[in-house]
Short mmCIF file of C-alpha atoms in Angstrom, two decimals:
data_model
loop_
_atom_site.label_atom_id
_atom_site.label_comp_id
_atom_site.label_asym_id
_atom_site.label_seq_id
_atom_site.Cartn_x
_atom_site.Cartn_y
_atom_site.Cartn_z
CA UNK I 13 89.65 92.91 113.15
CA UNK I 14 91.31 89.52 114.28
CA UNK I 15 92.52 86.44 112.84
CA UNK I 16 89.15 84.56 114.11
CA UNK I 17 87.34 87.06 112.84
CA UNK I 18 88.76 86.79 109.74
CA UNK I 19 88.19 83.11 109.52
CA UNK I 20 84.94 83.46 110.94
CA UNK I 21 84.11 85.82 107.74
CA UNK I 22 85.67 83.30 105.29
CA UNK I 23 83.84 79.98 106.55
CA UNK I 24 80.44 81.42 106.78
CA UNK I 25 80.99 83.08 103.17
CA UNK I 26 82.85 79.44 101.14
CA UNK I 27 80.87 76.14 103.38
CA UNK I 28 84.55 75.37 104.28
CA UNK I 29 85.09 74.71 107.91
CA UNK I 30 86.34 77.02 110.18
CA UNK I 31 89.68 74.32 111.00
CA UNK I 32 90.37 74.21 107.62
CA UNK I 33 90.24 77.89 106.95
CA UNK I 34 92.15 78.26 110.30
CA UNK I 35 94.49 76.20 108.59
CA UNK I 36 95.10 77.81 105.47
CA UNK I 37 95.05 81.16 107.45
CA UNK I 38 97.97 80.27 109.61
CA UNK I 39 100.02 78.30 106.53
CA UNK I 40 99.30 82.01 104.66
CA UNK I 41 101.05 83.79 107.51
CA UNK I 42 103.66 81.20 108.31
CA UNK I 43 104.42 80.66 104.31
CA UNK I 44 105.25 84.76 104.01
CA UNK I 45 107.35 85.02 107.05
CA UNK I 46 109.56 82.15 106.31
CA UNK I 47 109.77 83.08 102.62
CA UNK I 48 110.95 86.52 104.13
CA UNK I 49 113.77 85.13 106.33
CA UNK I 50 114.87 83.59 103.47
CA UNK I 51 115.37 86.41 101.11
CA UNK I 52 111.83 85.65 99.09
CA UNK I 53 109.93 88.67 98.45
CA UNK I 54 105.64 87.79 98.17
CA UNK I 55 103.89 90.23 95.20
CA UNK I 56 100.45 90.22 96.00
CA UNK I 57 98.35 91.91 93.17
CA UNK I 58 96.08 94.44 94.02
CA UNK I 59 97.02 94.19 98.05
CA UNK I 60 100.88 94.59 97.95
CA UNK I 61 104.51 93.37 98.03
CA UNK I 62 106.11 91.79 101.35
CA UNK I 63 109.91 92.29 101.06
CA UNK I 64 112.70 92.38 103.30
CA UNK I 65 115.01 95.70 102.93
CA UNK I 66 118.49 96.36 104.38
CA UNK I 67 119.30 98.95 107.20
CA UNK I 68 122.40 100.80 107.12
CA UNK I 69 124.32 100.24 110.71
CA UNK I 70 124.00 103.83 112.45
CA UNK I 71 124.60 104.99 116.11
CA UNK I 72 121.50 105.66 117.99
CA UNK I 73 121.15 107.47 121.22
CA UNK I 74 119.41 105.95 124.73
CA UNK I 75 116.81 108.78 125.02
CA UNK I 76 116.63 108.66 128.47
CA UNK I 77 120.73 108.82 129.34
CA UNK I 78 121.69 111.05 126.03
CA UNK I 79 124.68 107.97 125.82
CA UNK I 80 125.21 107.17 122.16
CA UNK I 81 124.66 103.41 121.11
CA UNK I 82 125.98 101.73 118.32
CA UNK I 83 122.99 100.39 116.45
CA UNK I 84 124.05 97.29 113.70
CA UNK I 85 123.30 96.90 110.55
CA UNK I 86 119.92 95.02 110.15
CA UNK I 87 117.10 93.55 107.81
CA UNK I 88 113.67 94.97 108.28
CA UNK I 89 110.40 93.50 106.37
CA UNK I 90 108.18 96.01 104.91
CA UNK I 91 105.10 95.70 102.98
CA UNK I 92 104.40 98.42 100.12
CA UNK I 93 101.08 98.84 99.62
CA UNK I 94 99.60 98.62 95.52
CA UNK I 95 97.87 101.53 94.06
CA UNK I 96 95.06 99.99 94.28
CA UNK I 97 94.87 99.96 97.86
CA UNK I 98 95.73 103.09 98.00
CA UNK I 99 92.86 104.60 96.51
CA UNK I 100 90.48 101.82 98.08
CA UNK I 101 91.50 103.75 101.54
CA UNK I 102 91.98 107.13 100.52
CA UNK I 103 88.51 107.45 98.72
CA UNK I 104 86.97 106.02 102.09
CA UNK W 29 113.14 85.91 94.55
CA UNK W 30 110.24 87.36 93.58
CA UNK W 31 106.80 85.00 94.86
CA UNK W 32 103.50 85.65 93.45
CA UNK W 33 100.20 85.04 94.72
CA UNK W 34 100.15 81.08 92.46
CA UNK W 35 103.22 80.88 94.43
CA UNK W 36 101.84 81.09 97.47
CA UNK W 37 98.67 79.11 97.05
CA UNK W 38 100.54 76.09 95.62
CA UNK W 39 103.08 76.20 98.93
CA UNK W 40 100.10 76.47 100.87
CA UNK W 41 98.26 73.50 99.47
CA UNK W 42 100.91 71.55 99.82
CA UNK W 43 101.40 71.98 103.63
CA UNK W 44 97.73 71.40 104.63
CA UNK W 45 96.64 69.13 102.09
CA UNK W 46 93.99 70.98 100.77
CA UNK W 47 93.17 71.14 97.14
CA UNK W 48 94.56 74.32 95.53
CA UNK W 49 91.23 75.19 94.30
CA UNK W 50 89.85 76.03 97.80
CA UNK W 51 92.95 77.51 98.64
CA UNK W 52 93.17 80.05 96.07
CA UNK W 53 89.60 80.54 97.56
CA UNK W 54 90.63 81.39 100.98
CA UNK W 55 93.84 83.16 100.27
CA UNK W 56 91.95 85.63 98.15
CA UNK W 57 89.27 86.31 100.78
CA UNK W 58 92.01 86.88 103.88
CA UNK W 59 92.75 89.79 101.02
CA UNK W 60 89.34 90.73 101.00
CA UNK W 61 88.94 90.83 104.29
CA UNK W 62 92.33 93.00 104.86
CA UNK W 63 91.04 95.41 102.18
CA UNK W 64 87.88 95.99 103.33
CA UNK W 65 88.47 96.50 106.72
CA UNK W 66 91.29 99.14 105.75
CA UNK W 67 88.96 100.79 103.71
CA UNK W 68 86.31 101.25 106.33
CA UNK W 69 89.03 102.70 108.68
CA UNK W 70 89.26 99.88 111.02
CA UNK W 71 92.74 97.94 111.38
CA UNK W 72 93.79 94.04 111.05
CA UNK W 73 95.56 92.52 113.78
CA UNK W 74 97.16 89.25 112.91
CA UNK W 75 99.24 87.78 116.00
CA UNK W 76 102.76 86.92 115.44
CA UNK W 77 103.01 88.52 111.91
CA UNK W 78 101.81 91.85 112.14
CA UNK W 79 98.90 94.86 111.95
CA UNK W 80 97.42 96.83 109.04
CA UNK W 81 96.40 99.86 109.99
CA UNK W 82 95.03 103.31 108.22
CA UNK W 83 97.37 107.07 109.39
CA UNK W 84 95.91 110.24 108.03
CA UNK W 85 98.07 112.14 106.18
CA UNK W 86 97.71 116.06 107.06
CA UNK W 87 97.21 118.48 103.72
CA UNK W 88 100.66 119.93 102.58
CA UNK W 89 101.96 122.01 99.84
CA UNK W 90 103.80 120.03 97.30
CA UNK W 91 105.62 121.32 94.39
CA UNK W 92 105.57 120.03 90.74
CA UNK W 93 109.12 118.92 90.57
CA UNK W 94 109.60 119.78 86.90
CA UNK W 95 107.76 122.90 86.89
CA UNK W 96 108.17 124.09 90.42
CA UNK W 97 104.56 124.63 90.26
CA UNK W 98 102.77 124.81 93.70
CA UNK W 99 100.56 121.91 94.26
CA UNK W 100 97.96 121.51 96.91
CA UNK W 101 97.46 117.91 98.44
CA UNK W 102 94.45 117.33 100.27
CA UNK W 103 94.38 115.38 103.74
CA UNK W 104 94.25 111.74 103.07
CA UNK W 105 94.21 108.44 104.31
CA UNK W 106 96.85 105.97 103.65
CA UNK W 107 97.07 102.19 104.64
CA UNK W 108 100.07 100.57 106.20
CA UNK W 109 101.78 97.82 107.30
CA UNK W 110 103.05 97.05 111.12
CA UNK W 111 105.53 94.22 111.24
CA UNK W 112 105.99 92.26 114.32
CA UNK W 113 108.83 92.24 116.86
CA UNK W 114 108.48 88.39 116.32
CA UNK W 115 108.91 88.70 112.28
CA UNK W 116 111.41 91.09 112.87
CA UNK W 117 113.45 88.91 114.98
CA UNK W 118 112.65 85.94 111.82
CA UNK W 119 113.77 88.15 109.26
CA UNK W 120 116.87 88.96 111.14
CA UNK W 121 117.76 85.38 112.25
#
């Protein structure tokens, strides 16, 4: 599934225009990856939590030459999914 | 700082002008639409932000950690999240 299908979906289902779900669609992504960058963490009930966690600085190796690399320490965002998704997917 | 869903309506609102009302709307039908497809086994691909996909999870034997009881857990399904390079790169910046 896409984003246009997505907004496709919503449009047809609310009356609302497809530019002004398109909108709201983009401002939803763009609103949760700038809020991540800076530090916010989104709770979404029933879907999940965006957060941002903290990776440890480790070496690494290049796979291909064996040559260990020094990999820095780093934020990664993650997104832990509710219970209630959970079960949603796992009783599918 | 912890952002809820209000949260994230009201910022939305505010940056296209649209009354929070259909917002709210919207926002909780993108969540809809995320769920659903997960739950039918098929996976969300939003550009620039990320995927949601569905990994099966082989059975295993898991043990009751304060009995030490043997446990049997069946194959499942189990939904998860894909972040982008490019919101890797933004939460790094």
């Amino acid at each position: 599934m896409t984003k246009a299908e997505i907004v496709e979906n919503i449009s047809s289902r609310t009356g609302l225009t497809k530019k002004e779900v398109a909108e709201v669609v983009d401002q939803f992504l763009h609103c949760i990856s700038k809020g991540l960058a800076e530090g916010k963490h989104y709770e979404i009930r029933g879907f999940g939590t965006f957060k941002v966690k903290d990776r440890k600085a480790r070496m690494a190796r290049n796979p291909r030459t064996g040559e260990p690399v020094p990999v820095p320490d780093r934020k990664v965002p993650v997104f832990k999914v509710s219970r209630e998704l959970k079960e949603l997917v796992a009783q599918s | 700082m912890v952002m809820t869903k209000a949260d994230l309506v009201e910022e939305i609102a505010k940056d296209t002008g649209l009354s929070k009302k259909d917002t709210s709307v919207i926002v909780n039908l993108i969540i809809d639409n995320v769920c659903k497809a997960l739950a039918e086994g098929d996976k969300v691909e939003l550009r620039g932000f990320g995927s949601f996909k569905v990994k099966s999870r082989n059975p295993r034997k898991a043990r009751n950690p304060r009995t030490g009881a043997s446990v049997d857990v069946p194959a499942k399904l189990v939904p998860y999240f894909k972040a982008s390079n490019e919101l890797k790169q933004k939460v790094n910046g």
